[in-house]
Short mmCIF file of C-alpha atoms and ligand atoms in Angstrom, two decimals:
data_model
loop_
_atom_site.label_atom_id
_atom_site.label_comp_id
_atom_site.label_asym_id
_atom_site.label_seq_id
_atom_site.Cartn_x
_atom_site.Cartn_y
_atom_site.Cartn_z
CA MET A 1 -127.61 -75.88 -103.66
CA ARG A 2 -130.35 -73.73 -102.07
CA LEU A 3 -128.72 -70.80 -100.30
CA SER A 4 -131.30 -71.04 -97.44
CA ARG A 5 -129.91 -74.52 -96.73
CA TYR A 6 -126.23 -73.81 -97.27
CA PHE A 7 -123.67 -72.55 -94.71
CA LEU A 8 -122.35 -69.38 -96.14
CA PRO A 9 -121.33 -67.04 -93.25
CA VAL A 10 -120.72 -63.78 -95.38
CA LEU A 11 -119.46 -60.73 -93.45
CA LYS A 12 -120.76 -57.19 -93.95
CA GLU A 13 -117.83 -55.54 -92.38
CA THR A 14 -114.32 -55.60 -93.89
CA PRO A 15 -112.10 -57.56 -91.59
CA SER A 16 -109.33 -55.31 -90.30
CA GLU A 17 -106.58 -57.99 -89.91
CA ALA A 18 -106.67 -58.69 -93.64
CA GLN A 19 -104.08 -56.57 -95.56
CA ILE A 20 -104.62 -57.75 -99.17
CA VAL A 21 -107.69 -58.01 -101.19
CA SER A 22 -107.83 -61.81 -101.69
CA HIS A 23 -107.67 -62.28 -97.82
CA ARG A 24 -110.21 -59.70 -97.19
CA LEU A 25 -112.68 -61.31 -99.83
CA MET A 26 -112.02 -64.90 -98.64
CA LEU A 27 -113.09 -63.82 -95.18
CA ARG A 28 -116.02 -61.77 -96.27
CA ALA A 29 -117.25 -64.38 -98.64
CA GLY A 30 -117.22 -66.87 -95.75
CA MET A 31 -114.66 -69.19 -97.37
CA ILE A 32 -112.14 -69.62 -94.61
CA LYS A 33 -111.87 -68.91 -90.84
CA GLN A 34 -108.78 -68.36 -88.97
CA GLN A 35 -108.08 -70.91 -86.18
CA ALA A 36 -104.47 -69.86 -85.37
CA ALA A 37 -101.81 -67.82 -87.04
CA GLY A 38 -101.53 -69.24 -90.48
CA ILE A 39 -104.02 -71.99 -89.84
CA TYR A 40 -107.49 -72.00 -91.38
CA SER A 41 -110.67 -73.82 -91.47
CA TRP A 42 -112.01 -74.32 -94.96
CA LEU A 43 -115.78 -73.34 -94.86
CA PRO A 44 -118.06 -74.99 -97.42
CA LEU A 45 -117.54 -72.29 -100.22
CA GLY A 46 -113.70 -72.25 -99.73
CA PHE A 47 -113.49 -75.96 -99.51
CA LYS A 48 -115.50 -76.30 -102.70
CA VAL A 49 -112.91 -74.06 -104.66
CA LEU A 50 -110.04 -75.90 -103.03
CA ARG A 51 -111.40 -79.16 -104.37
CA LYS A 52 -111.94 -77.76 -108.01
CA ILE A 53 -108.33 -76.66 -108.03
CA GLU A 54 -107.17 -79.87 -106.58
CA ALA A 55 -109.12 -81.73 -109.30
CA ILE A 56 -107.58 -79.74 -112.16
CA VAL A 57 -104.04 -80.43 -110.66
CA HIS A 58 -104.93 -84.17 -110.49
CA GLU A 59 -106.22 -84.28 -114.04
CA GLU A 60 -103.23 -82.54 -115.48
CA GLN A 61 -100.70 -84.75 -113.45
CA ILE A 62 -102.44 -87.87 -114.60
CA ARG A 63 -102.46 -86.57 -118.21
CA ALA A 64 -98.76 -86.13 -118.07
CA GLY A 65 -98.48 -89.71 -116.77
CA HIS A 66 -97.71 -89.01 -113.18
CA ILE A 67 -99.01 -91.34 -110.53
CA PRO A 68 -101.01 -90.27 -107.56
CA MET A 69 -100.55 -91.70 -104.06
CA LEU A 70 -100.74 -90.25 -100.46
CA MET A 71 -98.14 -89.90 -97.82
CA PRO A 72 -98.82 -89.03 -94.24
CA THR A 73 -98.46 -85.59 -92.80
CA LEU A 74 -96.28 -86.82 -89.89
CA GLN A 75 -92.91 -88.02 -90.51
CA SER A 76 -90.18 -89.70 -88.49
CA ALA A 77 -87.17 -87.43 -87.94
CA ASP A 78 -84.84 -90.42 -88.77
CA LEU A 79 -85.45 -89.90 -92.49
CA TRP A 80 -84.44 -86.33 -92.11
CA LYS A 81 -81.41 -87.11 -90.06
CA GLN A 82 -80.41 -89.33 -92.87
CA SER A 83 -80.60 -86.71 -95.57
CA GLY A 84 -78.98 -84.19 -93.33
CA ARG A 85 -81.87 -81.72 -93.45
CA TYR A 86 -83.11 -82.31 -89.91
CA ASP A 87 -80.73 -79.78 -88.55
CA ALA A 88 -80.51 -77.59 -91.81
CA TYR A 89 -84.24 -77.04 -91.88
CA GLY A 90 -84.17 -74.95 -88.79
CA PRO A 91 -87.12 -73.28 -86.90
CA GLU A 92 -89.39 -73.57 -89.75
CA MET A 93 -89.78 -77.37 -89.15
CA LEU A 94 -92.49 -78.11 -86.58
CA ARG A 95 -91.02 -80.90 -84.50
CA LEU A 96 -92.85 -83.16 -82.09
CA THR A 97 -92.17 -85.96 -79.79
CA ASP A 98 -94.53 -89.03 -79.45
CA ARG A 99 -95.25 -90.90 -76.28
CA HIS A 100 -92.25 -93.24 -76.77
CA GLY A 101 -89.93 -90.21 -76.81
CA ARG A 102 -89.43 -90.66 -80.72
CA ASP A 103 -88.77 -87.61 -82.72
CA MET A 104 -91.30 -86.74 -85.24
CA LEU A 105 -92.10 -83.82 -87.42
CA TYR A 106 -95.02 -82.42 -89.48
CA GLY A 107 -93.74 -82.68 -93.10
CA PRO A 108 -92.84 -79.42 -94.84
CA THR A 109 -92.15 -81.40 -97.99
CA ASN A 110 -91.58 -85.16 -98.86
CA GLU A 111 -88.26 -85.62 -100.75
CA GLU A 112 -86.87 -87.84 -97.97
CA MET A 113 -89.96 -90.04 -97.49
CA ILE A 114 -90.61 -90.78 -101.25
CA THR A 115 -86.96 -91.47 -101.91
CA GLU A 116 -86.95 -93.99 -99.05
CA ILE A 117 -90.09 -95.59 -100.51
CA VAL A 118 -88.79 -95.89 -103.98
CA GLY A 119 -85.34 -97.11 -102.52
CA THR A 120 -87.35 -99.84 -100.74
CA TYR A 121 -89.23 -101.17 -103.71
CA VAL A 122 -87.35 -100.30 -106.88
CA SER A 123 -84.34 -102.31 -107.62
CA SER A 124 -84.09 -102.31 -111.36
CA TYR A 125 -83.91 -99.69 -114.06
CA LYS A 126 -86.87 -101.40 -115.64
CA ALA A 127 -89.18 -99.83 -113.20
CA LEU A 128 -88.27 -96.46 -114.60
CA PRO A 129 -89.05 -93.79 -115.54
CA LEU A 130 -91.34 -92.95 -112.48
CA THR A 131 -93.01 -89.97 -111.24
CA LEU A 132 -95.03 -90.21 -108.08
CA TYR A 133 -97.04 -87.38 -106.55
CA HIS A 134 -99.47 -86.39 -103.89
CA ILE A 135 -101.54 -83.61 -102.56
CA GLN A 136 -101.23 -83.28 -98.95
CA TRP A 137 -101.06 -80.83 -96.14
CA LYS A 138 -97.71 -79.45 -95.29
CA PHE A 139 -96.63 -77.36 -92.26
CA ARG A 140 -93.88 -74.67 -92.39
CA ASP A 141 -93.55 -72.60 -89.23
CA GLU A 142 -93.12 -69.43 -91.20
CA VAL A 143 -91.68 -66.40 -89.41
CA ARG A 144 -94.47 -64.28 -90.84
CA PRO A 145 -97.58 -66.17 -91.73
CA ARG A 146 -99.60 -63.54 -93.54
CA PHE A 147 -102.08 -62.68 -96.35
CA GLY A 148 -104.41 -65.61 -95.45
CA VAL A 149 -103.98 -68.72 -97.36
CA MET A 150 -101.19 -67.16 -99.39
CA ARG A 151 -98.51 -67.58 -96.80
CA GLY A 152 -100.03 -70.00 -94.35
CA ARG A 153 -98.22 -72.30 -91.80
CA GLU A 154 -100.36 -75.30 -92.65
CA PHE A 155 -100.94 -75.36 -96.45
CA TYR A 156 -102.10 -77.70 -99.17
CA MET A 157 -99.35 -78.68 -101.74
CA LYS A 158 -99.09 -80.83 -104.63
CA ASP A 159 -95.72 -82.31 -104.60
CA GLY A 160 -94.27 -84.73 -107.16
CA TYR A 161 -90.89 -86.54 -107.51
CA ASN A 162 -89.49 -88.11 -110.54
CA PHE A 163 -87.04 -91.09 -110.59
CA ASP A 164 -84.87 -91.61 -113.54
CA LEU A 165 -81.83 -93.55 -114.54
CA THR A 166 -79.97 -90.78 -116.40
CA LYS A 167 -79.78 -86.96 -116.20
CA GLU A 168 -81.09 -86.86 -119.56
CA ASP A 169 -84.24 -88.81 -118.59
CA ALA A 170 -84.66 -86.62 -115.50
CA LEU A 171 -84.47 -83.55 -117.61
CA HIS A 172 -87.23 -84.80 -119.64
CA ALA A 173 -89.30 -85.14 -116.51
CA TYR A 174 -88.39 -81.66 -115.74
CA ASN A 175 -89.66 -80.35 -119.11
CA ARG A 176 -92.75 -82.55 -118.81
CA HIS A 177 -93.56 -80.89 -115.47
CA LEU A 178 -93.16 -77.36 -116.79
CA VAL A 179 -95.47 -78.14 -119.71
CA SER A 180 -98.13 -79.74 -117.40
CA TYR A 181 -97.98 -76.75 -115.09
CA LEU A 182 -98.51 -74.37 -117.78
CA ARG A 183 -101.64 -76.20 -118.72
CA THR A 184 -102.68 -76.52 -115.21
CA TYR A 185 -102.62 -72.86 -114.53
CA GLU A 186 -104.20 -71.78 -117.68
CA ARG A 187 -107.20 -74.18 -116.87
CA MET A 188 -107.60 -72.05 -113.68
CA GLY A 189 -107.87 -68.86 -115.70
CA LEU A 190 -104.33 -67.85 -114.57
CA GLN A 191 -101.31 -66.70 -116.47
CA ALA A 192 -98.32 -68.12 -114.33
CA ILE A 193 -94.97 -67.36 -115.95
CA PRO A 194 -92.10 -69.68 -115.54
CA MET A 195 -89.08 -67.69 -114.36
CA ARG A 196 -85.55 -68.76 -113.66
CA ALA A 197 -85.09 -69.04 -109.95
CA ASP A 198 -82.74 -70.01 -107.12
CA SER A 199 -82.92 -73.49 -105.85
CA GLY A 200 -82.49 -72.64 -102.07
CA PRO A 201 -82.52 -75.50 -99.54
CA ILE A 202 -83.71 -78.14 -102.05
CA GLY A 203 -80.50 -77.70 -103.97
CA GLY A 204 -79.74 -78.34 -107.77
CA ASP A 205 -78.86 -76.50 -110.91
CA TYR A 206 -82.19 -76.52 -112.61
CA THR A 207 -85.24 -74.59 -111.24
CA HIS A 208 -88.09 -72.55 -112.50
CA GLU A 209 -90.72 -70.74 -110.27
CA PHE A 210 -94.17 -70.00 -111.79
CA LEU A 211 -95.28 -66.54 -110.97
CA VAL A 212 -98.69 -64.93 -111.26
CA LEU A 213 -98.25 -61.15 -111.72
CA ALA A 214 -99.95 -59.23 -108.91
CA GLU A 215 -99.17 -55.98 -107.14
CA THR A 216 -99.46 -57.76 -103.73
CA GLY A 217 -97.02 -60.56 -104.86
CA GLU A 218 -94.11 -61.24 -102.26
CA SER A 219 -91.50 -61.79 -105.05
CA GLU A 220 -89.94 -59.00 -107.02
CA VAL A 221 -89.72 -60.06 -110.71
CA PHE A 222 -88.03 -58.84 -113.86
CA TYR A 223 -89.34 -59.80 -117.34
CA ASP A 224 -89.59 -59.17 -121.04
CA ALA A 225 -93.27 -58.03 -121.64
CA ALA A 226 -93.26 -60.26 -124.84
CA ILE A 227 -93.51 -63.32 -122.47
CA THR A 228 -97.07 -62.35 -121.48
CA GLU A 229 -98.26 -62.70 -125.21
CA LEU A 230 -97.45 -66.65 -124.91
CA LYS A 231 -100.40 -68.90 -124.37
CA PHE A 232 -100.52 -72.58 -124.02
CA GLY A 233 -104.06 -72.80 -125.26
CA ASP A 234 -105.75 -76.08 -126.03
CA ARG A 235 -102.75 -77.67 -127.81
CA GLU A 236 -102.51 -81.45 -127.37
CA ILE A 237 -99.08 -82.59 -126.08
CA ASP A 238 -97.63 -85.93 -126.33
CA TYR A 239 -95.90 -86.02 -122.99
CA ASP A 240 -93.65 -88.87 -123.98
CA ASN A 241 -92.32 -86.99 -126.80
CA ARG A 242 -89.05 -85.35 -125.58
CA GLU A 243 -88.68 -82.89 -128.56
CA GLU A 244 -92.10 -81.67 -128.10
CA CYS A 245 -91.87 -80.96 -124.37
CA GLN A 246 -88.39 -79.47 -124.99
CA GLY A 247 -89.87 -77.24 -127.68
CA VAL A 248 -92.64 -75.88 -125.34
CA LEU A 249 -90.09 -75.31 -122.59
CA GLU A 250 -87.87 -73.40 -124.91
CA GLU A 251 -90.79 -71.29 -126.20
CA PHE A 252 -91.89 -70.37 -122.74
CA THR A 253 -88.40 -69.69 -121.26
CA SER A 254 -87.11 -67.94 -124.47
CA ARG A 255 -87.74 -64.52 -123.01
CA TYR A 256 -86.06 -62.92 -120.03
CA ALA A 257 -88.15 -63.65 -116.90
CA ARG A 258 -86.45 -64.02 -113.39
CA THR A 259 -86.98 -63.48 -109.78
CA ASP A 260 -84.76 -61.11 -107.88
CA GLU A 261 -82.57 -64.03 -106.77
CA THR A 262 -81.24 -64.65 -110.27
CA HIS A 263 -81.73 -61.26 -111.82
CA ASP A 264 -78.92 -60.13 -114.17
CA GLU A 265 -79.03 -56.37 -114.89
CA THR A 266 -76.72 -56.76 -117.82
CA ALA A 267 -78.95 -59.25 -119.73
CA PHE A 268 -82.02 -57.33 -118.69
CA ALA A 269 -80.72 -54.15 -120.16
CA GLU A 270 -80.48 -55.90 -123.57
CA ILE A 271 -84.41 -56.07 -123.75
CA PRO A 272 -85.80 -53.21 -125.70
CA GLU A 273 -86.84 -50.50 -123.10
CA ASP A 274 -90.46 -50.52 -123.87
CA ARG A 275 -90.74 -54.13 -123.14
CA ARG A 276 -88.67 -54.25 -119.86
CA ARG A 277 -90.86 -54.88 -116.81
CA THR A 278 -90.18 -54.88 -113.10
CA ALA A 279 -93.22 -56.08 -111.10
CA ARG A 280 -94.33 -58.23 -108.29
CA GLY A 281 -95.52 -61.85 -108.53
CA ILE A 282 -96.98 -64.63 -106.48
CA GLU A 283 -95.18 -67.86 -106.52
CA VAL A 284 -97.74 -70.69 -107.32
CA GLY A 285 -95.26 -73.38 -108.08
CA GLN A 286 -91.72 -74.50 -108.40
CA ILE A 287 -89.91 -77.20 -110.27
CA PHE A 288 -86.39 -78.69 -109.52
CA TYR A 289 -83.93 -81.13 -110.85
CA PHE A 290 -81.27 -81.99 -108.30
CA GLY A 291 -79.55 -85.15 -109.54
CA THR A 292 -78.67 -87.94 -107.32
CA GLU A 293 -78.19 -86.07 -103.92
CA TYR A 294 -81.11 -87.54 -102.14
CA SER A 295 -81.03 -90.95 -103.78
CA GLU A 296 -77.49 -91.44 -102.61
CA LYS A 297 -78.19 -90.50 -99.13
CA MET A 298 -81.53 -92.32 -98.86
CA GLY A 299 -80.40 -95.44 -100.73
CA ALA A 300 -82.62 -95.11 -103.88
CA VAL A 301 -80.07 -97.15 -106.08
CA VAL A 302 -80.92 -99.45 -108.94
CA GLN A 303 -79.25 -101.95 -111.08
CA GLY A 304 -78.69 -100.34 -114.50
CA PRO A 305 -78.78 -102.04 -117.85
CA ASP A 306 -75.03 -103.03 -117.53
CA GLY A 307 -75.79 -104.71 -114.13
CA LYS A 308 -74.01 -101.98 -112.12
CA GLN A 309 -75.69 -100.22 -109.05
CA VAL A 310 -76.53 -96.69 -109.79
CA PRO A 311 -78.22 -93.90 -107.75
CA LEU A 312 -81.46 -92.44 -109.29
CA HIS A 313 -81.69 -88.92 -110.65
CA MET A 314 -84.23 -86.98 -109.24
CA GLY A 315 -86.29 -83.78 -109.25
CA SER A 316 -89.13 -82.45 -107.25
CA HIS A 317 -92.02 -80.23 -108.36
CA GLY A 318 -94.54 -78.34 -106.25
CA ILE A 319 -97.85 -76.43 -106.74
CA GLY A 320 -99.10 -74.26 -103.96
CA VAL A 321 -102.75 -75.65 -104.21
CA SER A 322 -104.21 -73.58 -101.24
CA ARG A 323 -102.22 -70.53 -102.23
CA LEU A 324 -103.82 -70.64 -105.66
CA LEU A 325 -107.08 -69.58 -104.24
CA GLY A 326 -105.53 -66.39 -103.04
CA ALA A 327 -103.57 -65.88 -106.35
CA ILE A 328 -106.70 -66.45 -108.45
CA ILE A 329 -108.63 -63.85 -106.53
CA GLU A 330 -105.78 -61.37 -106.61
CA ALA A 331 -105.86 -61.74 -110.40
CA SER A 332 -109.66 -61.58 -110.74
CA HIS A 333 -111.85 -59.43 -108.59
CA ASP A 334 -113.34 -56.00 -108.63
CA ASP A 335 -114.74 -53.63 -105.94
CA LYS A 336 -117.87 -55.82 -105.38
CA GLY A 337 -116.08 -59.03 -104.88
CA ILE A 338 -114.57 -62.05 -106.39
CA ILE A 339 -114.81 -63.01 -110.12
CA TRP A 340 -114.24 -66.71 -110.31
CA PRO A 341 -112.73 -68.04 -113.63
CA GLU A 342 -115.21 -70.62 -115.01
CA GLY A 343 -112.67 -73.50 -114.46
CA VAL A 344 -112.68 -73.11 -110.70
CA THR A 345 -115.96 -71.50 -109.81
CA PRO A 346 -117.64 -73.10 -106.61
CA PHE A 347 -121.10 -73.09 -108.40
CA HIS A 348 -121.55 -72.57 -112.10
CA CYS A 349 -124.40 -70.26 -112.01
CA GLY A 350 -126.40 -68.14 -109.49
CA ILE A 351 -130.17 -67.98 -109.66
CA VAL A 352 -131.62 -65.03 -108.11
CA ASN A 353 -135.35 -64.99 -107.34
CA LEU A 354 -136.39 -61.27 -107.15
CA LYS A 355 -139.72 -62.21 -105.58
CA GLN A 356 -139.69 -65.25 -103.44
CA GLY A 357 -143.31 -66.53 -102.85
CA ASP A 358 -144.44 -65.35 -106.15
CA ALA A 359 -145.93 -68.68 -107.62
CA ALA A 360 -144.53 -67.97 -111.18
CA ALA A 361 -141.06 -66.77 -110.04
CA ASP A 362 -140.69 -69.72 -107.68
CA ALA A 363 -141.70 -72.14 -110.40
CA ALA A 364 -139.32 -70.63 -112.93
CA CYS A 365 -136.40 -70.78 -110.53
CA GLN A 366 -137.19 -74.37 -109.64
CA GLY A 367 -137.39 -75.17 -113.32
CA LEU A 368 -134.00 -73.52 -114.03
CA TYR A 369 -132.40 -75.23 -111.05
CA ASP A 370 -133.59 -78.66 -112.02
CA ALA A 371 -132.55 -78.03 -115.70
CA LEU A 372 -129.12 -76.91 -114.87
CA THR A 373 -128.68 -79.73 -112.24
CA LYS A 374 -129.87 -82.31 -114.76
CA ALA A 375 -127.24 -81.19 -117.29
CA GLY A 376 -124.67 -81.84 -114.70
CA LEU A 377 -123.96 -78.20 -113.50
CA GLU A 378 -124.21 -76.88 -110.02
CA PRO A 379 -126.50 -73.79 -109.62
CA LEU A 380 -126.60 -71.72 -106.37
CA TYR A 381 -130.15 -70.77 -105.97
CA ASP A 382 -130.73 -67.75 -103.65
CA ASP A 383 -134.27 -68.63 -102.39
CA ARG A 384 -134.04 -66.52 -99.28
CA ASP A 385 -136.83 -64.07 -98.49
CA GLU A 386 -134.49 -60.98 -98.84
CA ARG A 387 -134.52 -57.92 -100.94
CA ALA A 388 -133.07 -57.94 -104.36
CA GLY A 389 -130.14 -55.62 -103.59
CA GLY A 390 -128.98 -57.89 -100.87
CA LYS A 391 -129.24 -61.01 -103.02
CA PHE A 392 -127.23 -59.27 -105.77
CA ALA A 393 -124.49 -58.10 -103.31
CA THR A 394 -123.98 -61.64 -101.99
CA MET A 395 -123.81 -63.06 -105.60
CA ASP A 396 -121.35 -60.41 -106.53
CA LEU A 397 -119.28 -60.94 -103.42
CA ILE A 398 -119.00 -64.76 -103.88
CA GLY A 399 -118.24 -64.31 -107.55
CA LEU A 400 -120.04 -66.75 -109.53
CA PRO A 401 -119.24 -65.93 -113.09
CA TRP A 402 -122.92 -66.13 -114.32
CA ARG A 403 -126.14 -65.19 -112.71
CA ILE A 404 -129.87 -65.86 -113.96
CA THR A 405 -132.27 -63.33 -112.45
CA VAL A 406 -135.86 -64.21 -112.36
CA GLY A 407 -138.71 -61.81 -111.56
CA PRO A 408 -142.49 -61.66 -112.13
CA ARG A 409 -142.21 -58.71 -114.65
CA GLY A 410 -139.83 -60.53 -116.90
CA LEU A 411 -141.66 -63.72 -116.79
CA LYS A 412 -144.75 -62.00 -118.12
CA ASN A 413 -142.79 -61.52 -121.36
CA GLY A 414 -141.44 -65.10 -121.18
CA VAL A 415 -137.79 -63.91 -120.22
CA VAL A 416 -135.10 -64.14 -117.37
CA GLU A 417 -131.95 -62.25 -117.53
CA LEU A 418 -128.42 -63.81 -117.81
CA THR A 419 -125.73 -61.63 -116.42
CA SER A 420 -121.92 -61.98 -116.70
CA ARG A 421 -120.23 -61.24 -113.39
CA ARG A 422 -117.07 -60.11 -115.24
CA THR A 423 -118.60 -57.59 -117.76
CA GLY A 424 -121.87 -56.84 -115.97
CA GLU A 425 -123.70 -57.35 -119.38
CA SER A 426 -127.10 -58.87 -119.34
CA GLN A 427 -129.09 -60.62 -121.90
CA GLU A 428 -132.82 -61.25 -121.79
CA LEU A 429 -133.60 -64.96 -122.79
CA SER A 430 -136.24 -67.46 -122.36
CA PRO A 431 -135.44 -69.84 -119.46
CA GLU A 432 -134.66 -72.66 -121.87
CA GLU A 433 -132.19 -70.55 -123.81
CA ALA A 434 -130.52 -69.28 -120.69
CA VAL A 435 -129.96 -72.88 -119.63
CA LYS A 436 -128.65 -73.68 -123.09
CA ARG A 437 -126.37 -70.75 -123.07
CA VAL A 438 -125.00 -71.67 -119.54
CA ILE A 439 -124.25 -75.12 -120.64
CA GLU A 440 -122.44 -73.77 -123.75
CA ILE A 441 -120.26 -71.50 -121.64
CA TYR A 442 -119.22 -74.44 -119.41
CA ALA A 443 -118.80 -77.08 -122.22
CA PRO A 444 -115.07 -76.39 -122.64
CA HIS A 445 -114.52 -77.15 -118.90
CA HIS A 446 -116.39 -80.32 -118.53
CA ASP A 447 -116.17 -83.43 -120.70
CA HIS A 448 -119.69 -84.57 -119.81
CA LEU A 449 -121.15 -81.33 -121.35
CA ARG A 450 -119.56 -82.19 -124.57
CA ASP A 451 -120.87 -85.71 -124.70
CA GLU A 452 -117.23 -87.02 -124.40
CA GLN A 453 -115.78 -89.67 -122.16
CA PRO A 454 -113.62 -88.12 -119.57
CA MET A 455 -109.99 -88.90 -120.41
CA ALA A 456 -110.85 -92.45 -121.01
CA GLY A 457 -109.92 -94.34 -117.83
CA ARG A 458 -107.31 -91.73 -116.69
CA SER A 459 -109.55 -89.16 -115.00
CA PHE A 460 -109.02 -88.81 -111.40
CA HIS A 461 -112.26 -89.41 -109.44
CA THR A 462 -113.53 -86.11 -108.33
CA TRP A 463 -116.19 -85.68 -105.73
CA VAL A 464 -116.82 -81.97 -105.70
C1 P5A B 501 -91.17 -78.96 -104.63
C2 P5A B 501 -92.12 -80.00 -104.19
C3 P5A B 501 -90.91 -77.57 -102.66
O1 P5A B 501 -91.23 -77.62 -101.33
N1 P5A B 501 -90.50 -79.90 -102.66
C4 P5A B 501 -91.67 -80.69 -103.05
C5 P5A B 501 -90.47 -78.81 -103.41
N2 P5A B 501 -90.91 -76.40 -103.27
S1 P5A B 501 -91.51 -74.98 -102.61
O2 P5A B 501 -91.22 -74.10 -103.69
O3 P5A B 501 -90.95 -74.77 -101.43
O4 P5A B 501 -93.08 -75.22 -102.46
C6 P5A B 501 -93.94 -75.42 -103.55
C7 P5A B 501 -95.08 -74.47 -103.55
O5 P5A B 501 -95.73 -74.37 -102.40
C8 P5A B 501 -96.37 -73.18 -102.10
N3 P5A B 501 -96.00 -72.60 -100.73
C9 P5A B 501 -96.83 -72.19 -99.87
N4 P5A B 501 -98.17 -71.96 -99.91
C10 P5A B 501 -98.76 -71.35 -98.85
N5 P5A B 501 -98.16 -71.17 -97.67
C11 P5A B 501 -96.84 -71.26 -97.61
N6 P5A B 501 -96.19 -71.06 -96.44
C12 P5A B 501 -96.11 -71.96 -98.63
N7 P5A B 501 -94.81 -72.24 -98.96
C13 P5A B 501 -94.81 -72.82 -100.25
C14 P5A B 501 -95.81 -72.21 -103.14
O6 P5A B 501 -96.72 -72.08 -104.16
C15 P5A B 501 -94.58 -73.00 -103.70
O7 P5A B 501 -94.32 -72.65 -105.01
#
């Protein structure tokens, strides 16, 4: 993309309504625009990151064997009357009436609808295990929408639902989700710690929240610092292997880590004092196992191996896809702007032309642009006729992790400069070497840069 042809309405002023850094930076970098309290338009740059995050979520869900689908945003109130949550949900539910006077609502979550779907089509245990998910807009009429996309009213969520014959099978689904979530967040450059949580209105005995530590987080958390040493890394997991998934769950939940709702002072006091931490965190996901409550109410009953009719064991699992943009920025920025992790960056590399109109500089920039594009990467070429300082400030603000700077002086010596946004370190390289280096940097994030088939036949079609 050439910046002169893009739509990137960056703001010079710091917007006064934004209280936390991620909200400020998203507004300043021209990623979002507020349309009403807690409701945003996703401008091109923000939309691009949203799609990258969504693509990672899809890939990791599909890797774990979960099946994508799409349910509507509007739901019939009848479903919720059946589960008993129509009244229980209270003023957070946005209720509407259609022209025929039918009660409708904008879905805050989809337990009822998916259970009704599965109840309609699945009649035998032979169709199990089954985990369906979608990524869809939700609406919760929050009392205090704030912090931009972090606590919106309209927000984008991945929500998945498992259907199993037995509690044991459903707990394997729970473990599988925990493992796939660890992998998902790490690919986005985030450490999200699973913490024992309270199940709230969803109900059930088993639940973990995933928290990203950040001073601006809305949740108070208590944990053993040893947990932050754990890394999922690039281990290959066989998601069908129960012991393996259980093992990862045990490893990542072996240390004390709880939200304030489940905090236990006595257990906390047993952690050596130098490892005891009280901090704040951003909840980027939550998983639940809640048994047969919904399946009994919504009629998701199947014939078991012994011919008897049994209600299905269920769980639900959510990732705050739009909230993740805020969480990533809270975890990765400096006083100049955002620093995107390579896994989610909207463009892979900025190209800054120090002297637009200089024949050699223009040609070198175009050459870099073409070479990176041909390799399957997306550069953002600042081809505007602006002074260098302004171009650097924009690149720093929007946070591309790598920048190639091209100027007539360097070109005389056959070099351009490759700069890391994170460390600020620069290297002088020939244009060819710079391209090679950028490809190497992104190779771990893109199958095609490693000459490999993308997850043979299982990759979600991405169009970012
Ligand atoms: C699990 C999936 C559920 O709704 N039902 C289906 C379960 N869980 S949850 O914890 O309530 O939400 C899942 C994740 O969605 C994000 N989230 C939000 N993001 C932005 N603005 C909001 N107002 C908001 N509310 C929830 C969180 O990341 C949460 O973990």
